[in-house]
Tab-separated table of C-alpha atoms and ligand atoms in Angstrom:
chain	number	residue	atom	x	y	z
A	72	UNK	CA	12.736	201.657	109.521
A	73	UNK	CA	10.042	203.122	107.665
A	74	UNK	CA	8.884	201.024	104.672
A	75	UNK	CA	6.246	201.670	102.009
A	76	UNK	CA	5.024	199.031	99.401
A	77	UNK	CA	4.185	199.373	96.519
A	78	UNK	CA	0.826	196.698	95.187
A	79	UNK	CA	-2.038	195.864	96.434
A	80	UNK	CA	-2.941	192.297	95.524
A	81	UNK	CA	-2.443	189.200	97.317
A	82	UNK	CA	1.029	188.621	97.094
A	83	UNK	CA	1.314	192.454	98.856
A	84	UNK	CA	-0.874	191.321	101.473
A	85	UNK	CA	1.337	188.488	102.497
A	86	UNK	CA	4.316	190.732	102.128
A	87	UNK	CA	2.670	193.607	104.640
A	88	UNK	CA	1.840	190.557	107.193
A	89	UNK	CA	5.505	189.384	107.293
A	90	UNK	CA	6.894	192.973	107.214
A	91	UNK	CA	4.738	194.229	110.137
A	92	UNK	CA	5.674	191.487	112.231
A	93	UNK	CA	9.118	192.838	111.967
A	94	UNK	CA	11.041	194.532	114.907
A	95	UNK	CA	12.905	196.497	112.616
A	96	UNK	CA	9.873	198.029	111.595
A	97	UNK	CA	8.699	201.445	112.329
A	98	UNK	CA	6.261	202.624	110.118
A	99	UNK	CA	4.761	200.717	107.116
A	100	UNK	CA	2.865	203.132	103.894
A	101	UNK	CA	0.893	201.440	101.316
A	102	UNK	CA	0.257	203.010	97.939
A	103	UNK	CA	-2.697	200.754	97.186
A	104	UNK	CA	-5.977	199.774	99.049
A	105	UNK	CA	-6.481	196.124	100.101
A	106	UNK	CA	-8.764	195.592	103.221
A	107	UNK	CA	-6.098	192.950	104.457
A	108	UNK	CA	-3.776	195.931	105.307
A	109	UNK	CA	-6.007	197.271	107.509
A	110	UNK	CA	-3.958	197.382	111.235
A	111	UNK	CA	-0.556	196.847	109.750
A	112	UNK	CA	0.346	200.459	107.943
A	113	UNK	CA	-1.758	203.459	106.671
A	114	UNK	CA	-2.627	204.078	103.021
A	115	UNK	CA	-0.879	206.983	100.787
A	116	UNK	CA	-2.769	206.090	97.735
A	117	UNK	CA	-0.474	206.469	94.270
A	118	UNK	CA	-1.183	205.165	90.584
A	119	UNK	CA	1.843	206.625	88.793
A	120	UNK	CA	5.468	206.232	89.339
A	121	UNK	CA	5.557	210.279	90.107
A	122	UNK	CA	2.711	210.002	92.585
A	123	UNK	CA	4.766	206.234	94.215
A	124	UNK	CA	8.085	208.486	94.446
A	125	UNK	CA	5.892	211.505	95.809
A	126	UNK	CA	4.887	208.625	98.482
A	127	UNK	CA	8.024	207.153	99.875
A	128	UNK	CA	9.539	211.000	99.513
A	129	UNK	CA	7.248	211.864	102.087
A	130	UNK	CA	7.673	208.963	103.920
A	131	UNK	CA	10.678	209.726	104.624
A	132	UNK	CA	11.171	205.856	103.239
A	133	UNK	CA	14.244	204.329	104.137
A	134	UNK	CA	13.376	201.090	102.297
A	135	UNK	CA	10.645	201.240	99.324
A	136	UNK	CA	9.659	197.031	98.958
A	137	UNK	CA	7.689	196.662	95.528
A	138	UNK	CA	5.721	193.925	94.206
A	139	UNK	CA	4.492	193.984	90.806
A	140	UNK	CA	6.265	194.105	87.547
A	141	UNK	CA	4.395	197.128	85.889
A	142	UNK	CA	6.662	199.680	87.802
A	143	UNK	CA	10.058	197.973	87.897
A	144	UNK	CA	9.348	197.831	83.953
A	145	UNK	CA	8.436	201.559	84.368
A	146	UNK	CA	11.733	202.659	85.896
A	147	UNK	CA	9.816	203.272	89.565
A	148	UNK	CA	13.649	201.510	90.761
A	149	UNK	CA	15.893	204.150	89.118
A	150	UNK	CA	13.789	207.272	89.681
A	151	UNK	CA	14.082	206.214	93.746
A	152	UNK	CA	17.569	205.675	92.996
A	153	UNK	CA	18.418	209.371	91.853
A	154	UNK	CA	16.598	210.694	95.298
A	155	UNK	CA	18.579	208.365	97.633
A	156	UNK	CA	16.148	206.173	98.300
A	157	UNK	CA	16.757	202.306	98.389
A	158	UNK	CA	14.694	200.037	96.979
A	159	UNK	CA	14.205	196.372	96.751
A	160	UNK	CA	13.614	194.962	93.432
A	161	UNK	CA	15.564	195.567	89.998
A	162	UNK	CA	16.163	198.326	87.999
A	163	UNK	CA	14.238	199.326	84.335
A	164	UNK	CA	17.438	197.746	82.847
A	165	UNK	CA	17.590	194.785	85.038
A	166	UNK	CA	13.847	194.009	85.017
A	167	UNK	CA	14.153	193.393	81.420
A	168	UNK	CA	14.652	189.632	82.576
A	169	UNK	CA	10.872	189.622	83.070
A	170	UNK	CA	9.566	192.322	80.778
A	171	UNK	CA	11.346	190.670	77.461
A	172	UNK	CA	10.973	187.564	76.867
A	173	UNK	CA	13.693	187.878	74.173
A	174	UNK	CA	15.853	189.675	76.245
A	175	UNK	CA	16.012	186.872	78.897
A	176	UNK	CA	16.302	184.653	76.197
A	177	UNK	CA	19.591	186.159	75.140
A	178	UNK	CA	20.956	186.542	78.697
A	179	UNK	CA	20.429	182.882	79.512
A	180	UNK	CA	22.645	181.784	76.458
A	181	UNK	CA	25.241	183.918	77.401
A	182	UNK	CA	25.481	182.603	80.515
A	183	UNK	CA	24.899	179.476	79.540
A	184	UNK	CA	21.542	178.798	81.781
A	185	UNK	CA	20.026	175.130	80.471
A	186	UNK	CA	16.477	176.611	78.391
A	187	UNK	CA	13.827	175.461	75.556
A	188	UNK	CA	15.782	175.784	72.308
A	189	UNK	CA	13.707	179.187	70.720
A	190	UNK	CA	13.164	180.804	67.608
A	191	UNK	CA	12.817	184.736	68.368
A	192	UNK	CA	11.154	186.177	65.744
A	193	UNK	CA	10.369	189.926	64.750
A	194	UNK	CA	6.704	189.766	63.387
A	195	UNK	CA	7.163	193.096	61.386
A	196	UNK	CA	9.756	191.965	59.427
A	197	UNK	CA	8.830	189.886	56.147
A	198	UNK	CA	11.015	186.915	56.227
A	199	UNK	CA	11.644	186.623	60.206
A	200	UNK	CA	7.253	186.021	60.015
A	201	UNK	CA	7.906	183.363	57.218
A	202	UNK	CA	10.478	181.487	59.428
A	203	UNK	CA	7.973	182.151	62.463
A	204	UNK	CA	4.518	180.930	60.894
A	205	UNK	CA	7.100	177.814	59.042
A	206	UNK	CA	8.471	177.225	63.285
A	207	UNK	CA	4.742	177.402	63.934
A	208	UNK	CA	3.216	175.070	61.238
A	209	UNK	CA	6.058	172.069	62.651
A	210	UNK	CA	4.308	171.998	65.965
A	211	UNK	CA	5.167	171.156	69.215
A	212	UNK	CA	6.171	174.681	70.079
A	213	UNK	CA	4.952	177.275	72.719
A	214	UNK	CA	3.953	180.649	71.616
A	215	UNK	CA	4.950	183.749	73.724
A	216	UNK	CA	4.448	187.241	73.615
A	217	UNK	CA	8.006	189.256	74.031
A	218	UNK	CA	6.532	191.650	76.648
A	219	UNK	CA	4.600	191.867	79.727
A	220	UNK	CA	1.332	190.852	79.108
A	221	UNK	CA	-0.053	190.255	82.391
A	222	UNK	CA	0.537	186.785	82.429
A	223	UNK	CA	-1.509	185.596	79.020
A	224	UNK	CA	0.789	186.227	76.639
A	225	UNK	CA	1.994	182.696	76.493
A	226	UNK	CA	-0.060	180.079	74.417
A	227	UNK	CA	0.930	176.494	74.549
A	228	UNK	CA	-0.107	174.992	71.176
A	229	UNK	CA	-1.663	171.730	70.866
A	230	UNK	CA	-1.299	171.520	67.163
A	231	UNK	CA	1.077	173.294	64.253
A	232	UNK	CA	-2.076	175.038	62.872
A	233	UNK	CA	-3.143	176.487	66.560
A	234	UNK	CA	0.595	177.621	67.185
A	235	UNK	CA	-0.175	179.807	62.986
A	236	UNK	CA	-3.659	181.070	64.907
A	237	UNK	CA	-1.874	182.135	68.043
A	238	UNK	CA	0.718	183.687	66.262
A	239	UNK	CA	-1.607	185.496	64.376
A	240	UNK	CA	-3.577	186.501	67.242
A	241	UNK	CA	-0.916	187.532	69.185
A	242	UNK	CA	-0.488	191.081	68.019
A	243	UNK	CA	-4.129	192.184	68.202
A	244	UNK	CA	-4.432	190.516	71.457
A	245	UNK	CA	-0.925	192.374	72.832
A	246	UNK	CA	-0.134	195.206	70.527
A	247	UNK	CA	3.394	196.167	70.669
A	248	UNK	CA	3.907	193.721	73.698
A	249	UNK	CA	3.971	191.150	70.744
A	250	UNK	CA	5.470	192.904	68.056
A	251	UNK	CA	8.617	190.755	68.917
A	252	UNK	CA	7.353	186.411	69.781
A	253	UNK	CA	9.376	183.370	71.425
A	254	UNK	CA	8.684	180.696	69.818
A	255	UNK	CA	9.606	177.773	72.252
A	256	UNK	CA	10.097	174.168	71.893
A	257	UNK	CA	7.502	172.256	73.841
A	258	UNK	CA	8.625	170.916	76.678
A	259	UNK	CA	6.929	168.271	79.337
A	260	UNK	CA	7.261	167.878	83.198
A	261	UNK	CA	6.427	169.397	86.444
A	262	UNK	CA	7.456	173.185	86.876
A	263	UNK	CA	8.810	174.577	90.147
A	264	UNK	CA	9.322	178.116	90.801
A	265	UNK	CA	12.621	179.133	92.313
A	266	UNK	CA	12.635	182.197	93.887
A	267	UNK	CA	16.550	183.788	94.921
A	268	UNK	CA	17.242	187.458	97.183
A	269	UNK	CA	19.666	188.809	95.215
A	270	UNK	CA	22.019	191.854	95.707
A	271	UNK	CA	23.775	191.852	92.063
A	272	UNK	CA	26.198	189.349	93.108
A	273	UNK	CA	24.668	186.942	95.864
A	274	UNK	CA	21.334	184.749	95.391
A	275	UNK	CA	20.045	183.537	98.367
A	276	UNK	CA	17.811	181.058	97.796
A	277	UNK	CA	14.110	180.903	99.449
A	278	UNK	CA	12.523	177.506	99.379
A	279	UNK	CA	11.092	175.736	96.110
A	280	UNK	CA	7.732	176.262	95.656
A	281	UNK	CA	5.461	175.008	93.424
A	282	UNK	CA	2.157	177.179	91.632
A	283	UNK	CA	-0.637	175.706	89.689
A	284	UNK	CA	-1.323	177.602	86.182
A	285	UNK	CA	-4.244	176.159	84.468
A	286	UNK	CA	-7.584	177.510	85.845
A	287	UNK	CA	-9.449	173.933	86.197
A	288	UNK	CA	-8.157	170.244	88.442
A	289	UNK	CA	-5.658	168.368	86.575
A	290	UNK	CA	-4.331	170.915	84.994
A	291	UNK	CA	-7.013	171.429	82.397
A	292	UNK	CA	-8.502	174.993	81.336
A	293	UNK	CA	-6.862	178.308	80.516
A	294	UNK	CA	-3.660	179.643	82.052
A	295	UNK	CA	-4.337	181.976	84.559
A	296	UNK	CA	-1.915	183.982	87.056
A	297	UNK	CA	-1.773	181.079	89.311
A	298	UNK	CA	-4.957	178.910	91.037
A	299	UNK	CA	-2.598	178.217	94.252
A	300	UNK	CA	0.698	177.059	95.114
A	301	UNK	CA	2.542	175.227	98.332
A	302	UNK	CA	6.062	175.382	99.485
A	303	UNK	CA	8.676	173.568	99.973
A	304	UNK	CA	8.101	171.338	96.488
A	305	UNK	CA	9.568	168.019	97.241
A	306	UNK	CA	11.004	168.024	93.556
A	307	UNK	CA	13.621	170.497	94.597
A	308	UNK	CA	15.222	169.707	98.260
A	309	UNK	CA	17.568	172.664	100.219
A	310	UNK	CA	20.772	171.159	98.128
A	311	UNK	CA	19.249	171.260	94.621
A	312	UNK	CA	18.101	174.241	95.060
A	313	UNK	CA	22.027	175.051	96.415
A	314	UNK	CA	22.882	173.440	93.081
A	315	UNK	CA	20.211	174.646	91.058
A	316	UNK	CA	21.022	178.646	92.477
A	317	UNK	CA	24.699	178.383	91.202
A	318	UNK	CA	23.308	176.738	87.216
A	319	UNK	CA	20.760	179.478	86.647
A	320	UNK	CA	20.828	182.170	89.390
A	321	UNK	CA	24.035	183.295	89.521
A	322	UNK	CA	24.898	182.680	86.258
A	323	UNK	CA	22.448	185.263	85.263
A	324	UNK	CA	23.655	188.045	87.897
A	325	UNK	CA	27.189	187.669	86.579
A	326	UNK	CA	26.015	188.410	83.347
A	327	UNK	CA	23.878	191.231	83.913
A	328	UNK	CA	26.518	193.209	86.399
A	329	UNK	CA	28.623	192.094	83.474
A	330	UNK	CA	26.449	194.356	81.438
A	331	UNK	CA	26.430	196.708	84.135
A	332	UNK	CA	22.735	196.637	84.784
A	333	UNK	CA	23.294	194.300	88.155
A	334	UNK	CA	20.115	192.520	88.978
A	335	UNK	CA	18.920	193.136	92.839
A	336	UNK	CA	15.475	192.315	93.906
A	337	UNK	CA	13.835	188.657	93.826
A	338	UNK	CA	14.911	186.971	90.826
A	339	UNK	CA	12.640	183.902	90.094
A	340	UNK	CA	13.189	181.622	87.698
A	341	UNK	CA	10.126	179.187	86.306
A	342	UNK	CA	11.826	175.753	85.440
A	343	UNK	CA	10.631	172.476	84.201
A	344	UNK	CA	12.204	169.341	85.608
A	345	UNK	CA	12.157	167.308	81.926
A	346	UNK	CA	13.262	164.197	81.458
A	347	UNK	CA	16.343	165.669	80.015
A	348	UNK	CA	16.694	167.795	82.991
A	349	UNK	CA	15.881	171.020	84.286
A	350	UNK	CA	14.767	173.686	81.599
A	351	UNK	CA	14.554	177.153	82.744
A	352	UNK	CA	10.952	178.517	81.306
A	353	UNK	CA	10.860	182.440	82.212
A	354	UNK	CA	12.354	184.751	84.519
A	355	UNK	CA	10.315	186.953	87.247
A	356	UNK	CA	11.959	190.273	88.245
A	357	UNK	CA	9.550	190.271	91.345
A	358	UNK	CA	8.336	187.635	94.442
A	359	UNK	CA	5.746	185.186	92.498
A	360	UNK	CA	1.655	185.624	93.037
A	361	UNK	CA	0.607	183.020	94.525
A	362	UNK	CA	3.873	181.693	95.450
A	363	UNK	CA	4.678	184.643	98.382
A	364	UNK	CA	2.064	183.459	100.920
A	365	UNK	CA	2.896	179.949	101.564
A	366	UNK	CA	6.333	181.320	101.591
A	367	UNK	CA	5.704	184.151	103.917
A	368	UNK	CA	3.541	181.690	106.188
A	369	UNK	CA	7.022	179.719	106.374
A	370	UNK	CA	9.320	182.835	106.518
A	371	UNK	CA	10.637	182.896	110.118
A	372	UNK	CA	13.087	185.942	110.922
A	373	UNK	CA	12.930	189.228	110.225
A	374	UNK	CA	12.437	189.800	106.656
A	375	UNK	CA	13.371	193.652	106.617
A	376	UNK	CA	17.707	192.812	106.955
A	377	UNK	CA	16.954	191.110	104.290
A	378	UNK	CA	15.292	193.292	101.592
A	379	UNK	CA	17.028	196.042	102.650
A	380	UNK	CA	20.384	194.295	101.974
A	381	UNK	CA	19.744	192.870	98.811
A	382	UNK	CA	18.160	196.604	98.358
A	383	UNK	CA	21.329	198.006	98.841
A	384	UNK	CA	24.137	195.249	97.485
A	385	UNK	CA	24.520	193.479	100.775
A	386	UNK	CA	22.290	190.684	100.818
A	387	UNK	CA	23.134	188.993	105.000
A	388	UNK	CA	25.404	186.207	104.874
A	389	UNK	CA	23.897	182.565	105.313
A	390	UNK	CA	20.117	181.681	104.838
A	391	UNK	CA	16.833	182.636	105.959
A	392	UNK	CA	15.266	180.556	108.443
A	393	UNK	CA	12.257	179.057	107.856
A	394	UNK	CA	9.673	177.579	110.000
A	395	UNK	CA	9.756	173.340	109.781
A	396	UNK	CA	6.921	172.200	107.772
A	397	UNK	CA	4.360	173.529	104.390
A	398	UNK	CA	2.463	176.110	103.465
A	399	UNK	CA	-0.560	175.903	100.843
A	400	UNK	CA	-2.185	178.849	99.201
A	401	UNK	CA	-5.477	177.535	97.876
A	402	UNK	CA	-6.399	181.129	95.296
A	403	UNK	CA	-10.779	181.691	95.369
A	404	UNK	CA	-11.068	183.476	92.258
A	405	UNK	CA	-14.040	185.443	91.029
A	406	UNK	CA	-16.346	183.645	87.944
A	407	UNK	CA	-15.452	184.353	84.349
A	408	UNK	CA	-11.783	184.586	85.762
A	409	UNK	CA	-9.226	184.804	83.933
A	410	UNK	CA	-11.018	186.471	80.654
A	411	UNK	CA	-13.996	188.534	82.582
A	412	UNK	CA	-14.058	188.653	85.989
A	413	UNK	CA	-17.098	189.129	87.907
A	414	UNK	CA	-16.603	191.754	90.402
A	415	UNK	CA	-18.865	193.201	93.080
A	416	UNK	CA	-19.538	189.728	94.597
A	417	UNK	CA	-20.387	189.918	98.828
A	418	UNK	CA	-17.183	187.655	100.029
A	419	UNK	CA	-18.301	185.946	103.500
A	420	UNK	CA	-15.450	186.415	106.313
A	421	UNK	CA	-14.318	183.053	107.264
A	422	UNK	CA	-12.290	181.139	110.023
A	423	UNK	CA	-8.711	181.255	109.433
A	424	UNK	CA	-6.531	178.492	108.856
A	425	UNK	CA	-4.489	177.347	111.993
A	426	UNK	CA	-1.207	178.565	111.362
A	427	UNK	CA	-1.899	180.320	108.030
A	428	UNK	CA	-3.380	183.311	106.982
A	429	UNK	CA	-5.931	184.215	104.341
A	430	UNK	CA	-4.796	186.629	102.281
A	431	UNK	CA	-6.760	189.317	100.276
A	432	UNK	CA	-6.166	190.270	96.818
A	433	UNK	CA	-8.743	191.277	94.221
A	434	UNK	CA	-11.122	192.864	97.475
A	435	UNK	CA	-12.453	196.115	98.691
A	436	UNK	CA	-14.577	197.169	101.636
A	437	UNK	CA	-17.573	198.439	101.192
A	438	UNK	CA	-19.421	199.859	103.892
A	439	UNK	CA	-18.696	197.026	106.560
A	440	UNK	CA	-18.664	194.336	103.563
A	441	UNK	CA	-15.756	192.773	102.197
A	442	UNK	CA	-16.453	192.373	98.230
A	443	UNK	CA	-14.687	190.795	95.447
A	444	UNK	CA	-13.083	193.479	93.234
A	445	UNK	CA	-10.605	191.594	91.350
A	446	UNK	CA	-10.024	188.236	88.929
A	447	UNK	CA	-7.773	186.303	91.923
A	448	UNK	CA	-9.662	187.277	94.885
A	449	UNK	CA	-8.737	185.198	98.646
A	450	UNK	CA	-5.678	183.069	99.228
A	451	UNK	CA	-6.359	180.612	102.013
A	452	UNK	CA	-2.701	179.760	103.320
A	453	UNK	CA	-2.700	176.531	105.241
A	454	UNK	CA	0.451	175.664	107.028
A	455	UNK	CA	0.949	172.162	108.836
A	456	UNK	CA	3.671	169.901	109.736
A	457	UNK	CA	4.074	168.199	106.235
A	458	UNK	CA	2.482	169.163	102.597
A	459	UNK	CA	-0.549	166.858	103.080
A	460	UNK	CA	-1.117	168.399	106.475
A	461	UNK	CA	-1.048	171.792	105.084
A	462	UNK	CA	-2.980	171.433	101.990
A	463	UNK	CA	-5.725	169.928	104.702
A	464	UNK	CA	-5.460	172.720	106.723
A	465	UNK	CA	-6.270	175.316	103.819
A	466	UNK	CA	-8.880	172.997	102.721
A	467	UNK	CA	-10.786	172.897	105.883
A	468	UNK	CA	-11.544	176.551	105.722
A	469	UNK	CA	-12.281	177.132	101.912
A	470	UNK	CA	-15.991	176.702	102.547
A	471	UNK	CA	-16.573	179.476	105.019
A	472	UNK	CA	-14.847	181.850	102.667
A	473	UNK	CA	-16.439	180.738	99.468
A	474	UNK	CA	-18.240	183.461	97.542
A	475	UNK	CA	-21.178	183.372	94.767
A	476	UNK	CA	-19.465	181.809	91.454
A	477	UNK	CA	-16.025	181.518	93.231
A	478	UNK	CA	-13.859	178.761	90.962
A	479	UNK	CA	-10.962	177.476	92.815
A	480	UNK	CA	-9.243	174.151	92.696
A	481	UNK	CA	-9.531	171.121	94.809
A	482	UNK	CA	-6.337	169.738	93.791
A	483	UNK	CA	-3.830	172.655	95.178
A	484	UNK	CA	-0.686	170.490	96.054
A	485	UNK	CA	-2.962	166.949	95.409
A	486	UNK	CA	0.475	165.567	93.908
A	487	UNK	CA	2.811	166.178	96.696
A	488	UNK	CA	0.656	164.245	99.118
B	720	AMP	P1	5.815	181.459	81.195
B	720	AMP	O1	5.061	182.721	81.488
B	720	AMP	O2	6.865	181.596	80.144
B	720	AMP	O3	6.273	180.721	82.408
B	720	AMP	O4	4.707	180.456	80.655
B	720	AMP	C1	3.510	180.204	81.355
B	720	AMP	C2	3.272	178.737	81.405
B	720	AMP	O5	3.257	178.184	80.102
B	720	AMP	C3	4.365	177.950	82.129
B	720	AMP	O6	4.192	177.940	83.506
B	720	AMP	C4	4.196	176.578	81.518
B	720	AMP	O7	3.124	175.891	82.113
B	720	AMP	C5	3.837	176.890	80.088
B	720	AMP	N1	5.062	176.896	79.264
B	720	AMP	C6	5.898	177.922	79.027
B	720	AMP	N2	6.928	177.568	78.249
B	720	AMP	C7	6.764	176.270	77.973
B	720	AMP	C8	7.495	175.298	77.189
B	720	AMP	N3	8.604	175.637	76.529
B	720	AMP	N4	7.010	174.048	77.146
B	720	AMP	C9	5.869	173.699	77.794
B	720	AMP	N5	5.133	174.558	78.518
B	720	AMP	C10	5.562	175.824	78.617
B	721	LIG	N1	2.776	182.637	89.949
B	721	LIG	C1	3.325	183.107	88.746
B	721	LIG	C2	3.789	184.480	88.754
B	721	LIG	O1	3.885	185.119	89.781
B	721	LIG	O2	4.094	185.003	87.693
């Protein structure tokens, strides 16, 4: 099978490890750079959807596998579509799980998916701002940003009058990203990130995993795209996620094949286990950053039969197998992350972590030097026999990879020991 992929971040790099292992495999095309993909595939390098379809056109692609959100939400899905070629993740339609916020909103009270209660308000419009900046001013309320907005656009507001700031702020910060805001009853508990393979009918589910948000330990600082994250989170076992899959996954695919826009692809949902219960938080259209390499570390079968089913509406029956034990992803980021990276920074090459894998994201070479080029830069994926045993394992080979400035956290999976 020949593959291409589309990203080149960390996530991407733990994707193109898994996928070159594969048997099925028989040539693997990257449109982006990343040092890690050195030995598994060759580079075709594309920035636009045109240039990505050019790409797996000449290919000769029988299975195009891509990562980010920025071209699902640009239609990169359908335009393969109308030249035969499959692809794994959802359509422009379908993706608009992760690209509105509103949108997802809407689809998870139609099919009746348990959620924050939410005021969506249209900031352009005289009285819906009134009822928005009155939501704001009675606190306890997150504010979000309707569109993609590379993972800031959500502001969790300690007081009514920072929720009327962020609000304001919001559409300078996010243009027309934030022309339309969810405003989001606050909510309190651990999150888990449940990622599903679905083929617009079937959700498979992967294993739970859990990510870590705020840049600093204890969950203090800025949100960022995710510090580090291990897998399988002990809050969500095989059968809740079973249980969990049929509440908010499939719910959601019946509804959008309803709609006729059937979801395929990764569909993850963000919840928070409150004391009320489970409260679904956001929808992903895509595998999560950091979330994919502890899960790829477990992953252990061929992962092709299964992308290409759930590319083509035929997701295999039963479950993935996955290796006994954890995976941790501790994320190295780059200083000034998450507003203003520092990038240019000589990144030492390190041991690896038995059983894991580092993986590269925001990194070029240059010359014979690996360098950091990016906000999230090294994912050190430990893997061990339980979570404590993994999260050591990572640990114990942070220092040889640790950069000038690099922030990272020392409390990646800390909880689940
Ligand atoms: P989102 O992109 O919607 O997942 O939001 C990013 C992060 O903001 C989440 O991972 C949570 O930590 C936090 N967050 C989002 N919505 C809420 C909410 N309703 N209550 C509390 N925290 C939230
Ligand atoms: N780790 C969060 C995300 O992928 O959006």
């Amino acid at each position: 099978m020949n593959v291409v992929l589309v990203g080149g971040g960390g996530r991407e790099h733990a994707l193109a490890w898994r996928i070159a292992k594969s048997p099925t495999l028989s040539r693997l095309v990257f449109t982006h750079e990343n040092p890690g993909f050195v030995g598994l595939g060759v580079v075709d390098a594309a920035s636009s959807i045109d240039g990505m379809v050019d790409v797996a056109v000449r290919a000769r692609a029988d299975l195009v596998v891509v990562g980010p959100e920025g071209p699902l939400a640009a239609g990169l899905v359908d335009r393969l579509d109308a030249v035969g070629i499959p692809c794994f993740g959802p359509s422009q339609a379908a993706s608009r799980l992760e690209s509105s916020k509103a949108f997802a909103k809407e689809i998870m009270a139609e099919a009746g998916v348990p959620t924050a209660g939410a005021l969506v308000a249209d900031l352009d419009d005289k009285a819906s701002f009134e009822a928005a900046v009155a939501r704001c001013r009675r606190g306890d309320v997150v504010v979000k940003a309707d569109g993609l907005a590379a993972g800031k656009g959500v502001v969790v507001c300690a007081s009514g009058e920072d929720a009327v700031a962020a609000l304001l702020g919001m559409r300078e910060a996010f243009g027309d990203a934030a022309r339309t805001v969810v405003l989001e009853d606050l909510l309190v508990g651990p999150e888990v990130s449940l990622l599903a393979l679905c083929d617009g009918e079937r959700a498979v589910p992967m294993l739970s995993a859990q990510d870590h948000k705020r840049l600093l330990d204890g969950d203090q600082g800025p949100n960022t795209g995710g510090m580090g994250a291990y897998a399988p989170c002990s809050l969500v076992d095989v059968a809740s996620f079973e249980a969990l899959c049929e509440q908010v996954h499939v719910p959601v695919l019946r509804a959008m094949a309803a709609r006729g826009t059937p979801f395929r692809g990764v569909l993850y949902a963000g919840l928070m286990m409150t004391p009320e219960g489970p409260r679904v938080l956001e929808f992903n259209a895509r595998f999560g950053d950091p979330e994919t390499q502890p899960l790829m570390v477990l992953w252990d079968e061929d992962l092709l039969p299964w992308l290409y089913g759930a590319a083509i509406g035929h997701v295999p029956s039963g479950r993935p197998r996955f290796r006994a034990g954890a995976a941790c992803c501790v994320v190295l980021a780059a200083e000034g992350y998450p507003d203003d990276p520092h990038t240019g920074v000589v990144v030492p090459v390190g041991e690896q972590p038995t059983g894991g894998e580092v993986f590269f994201a925001g990194t070029r070479r240059v010359q014979e030097q690996l360098v950091s080029s990016g906000g999230r830069v090294l994912g050190v994926t430990g893997f061990g026999p339980d979570v404590g045993a993994a999260r050591r394992g990572a640990y114990a080979v942070v220092d040889g990879w640790r950069f000038a400035g690099a922030q990272l956290r020392s409390d990646i999976a800390a909880r689940a020991d």
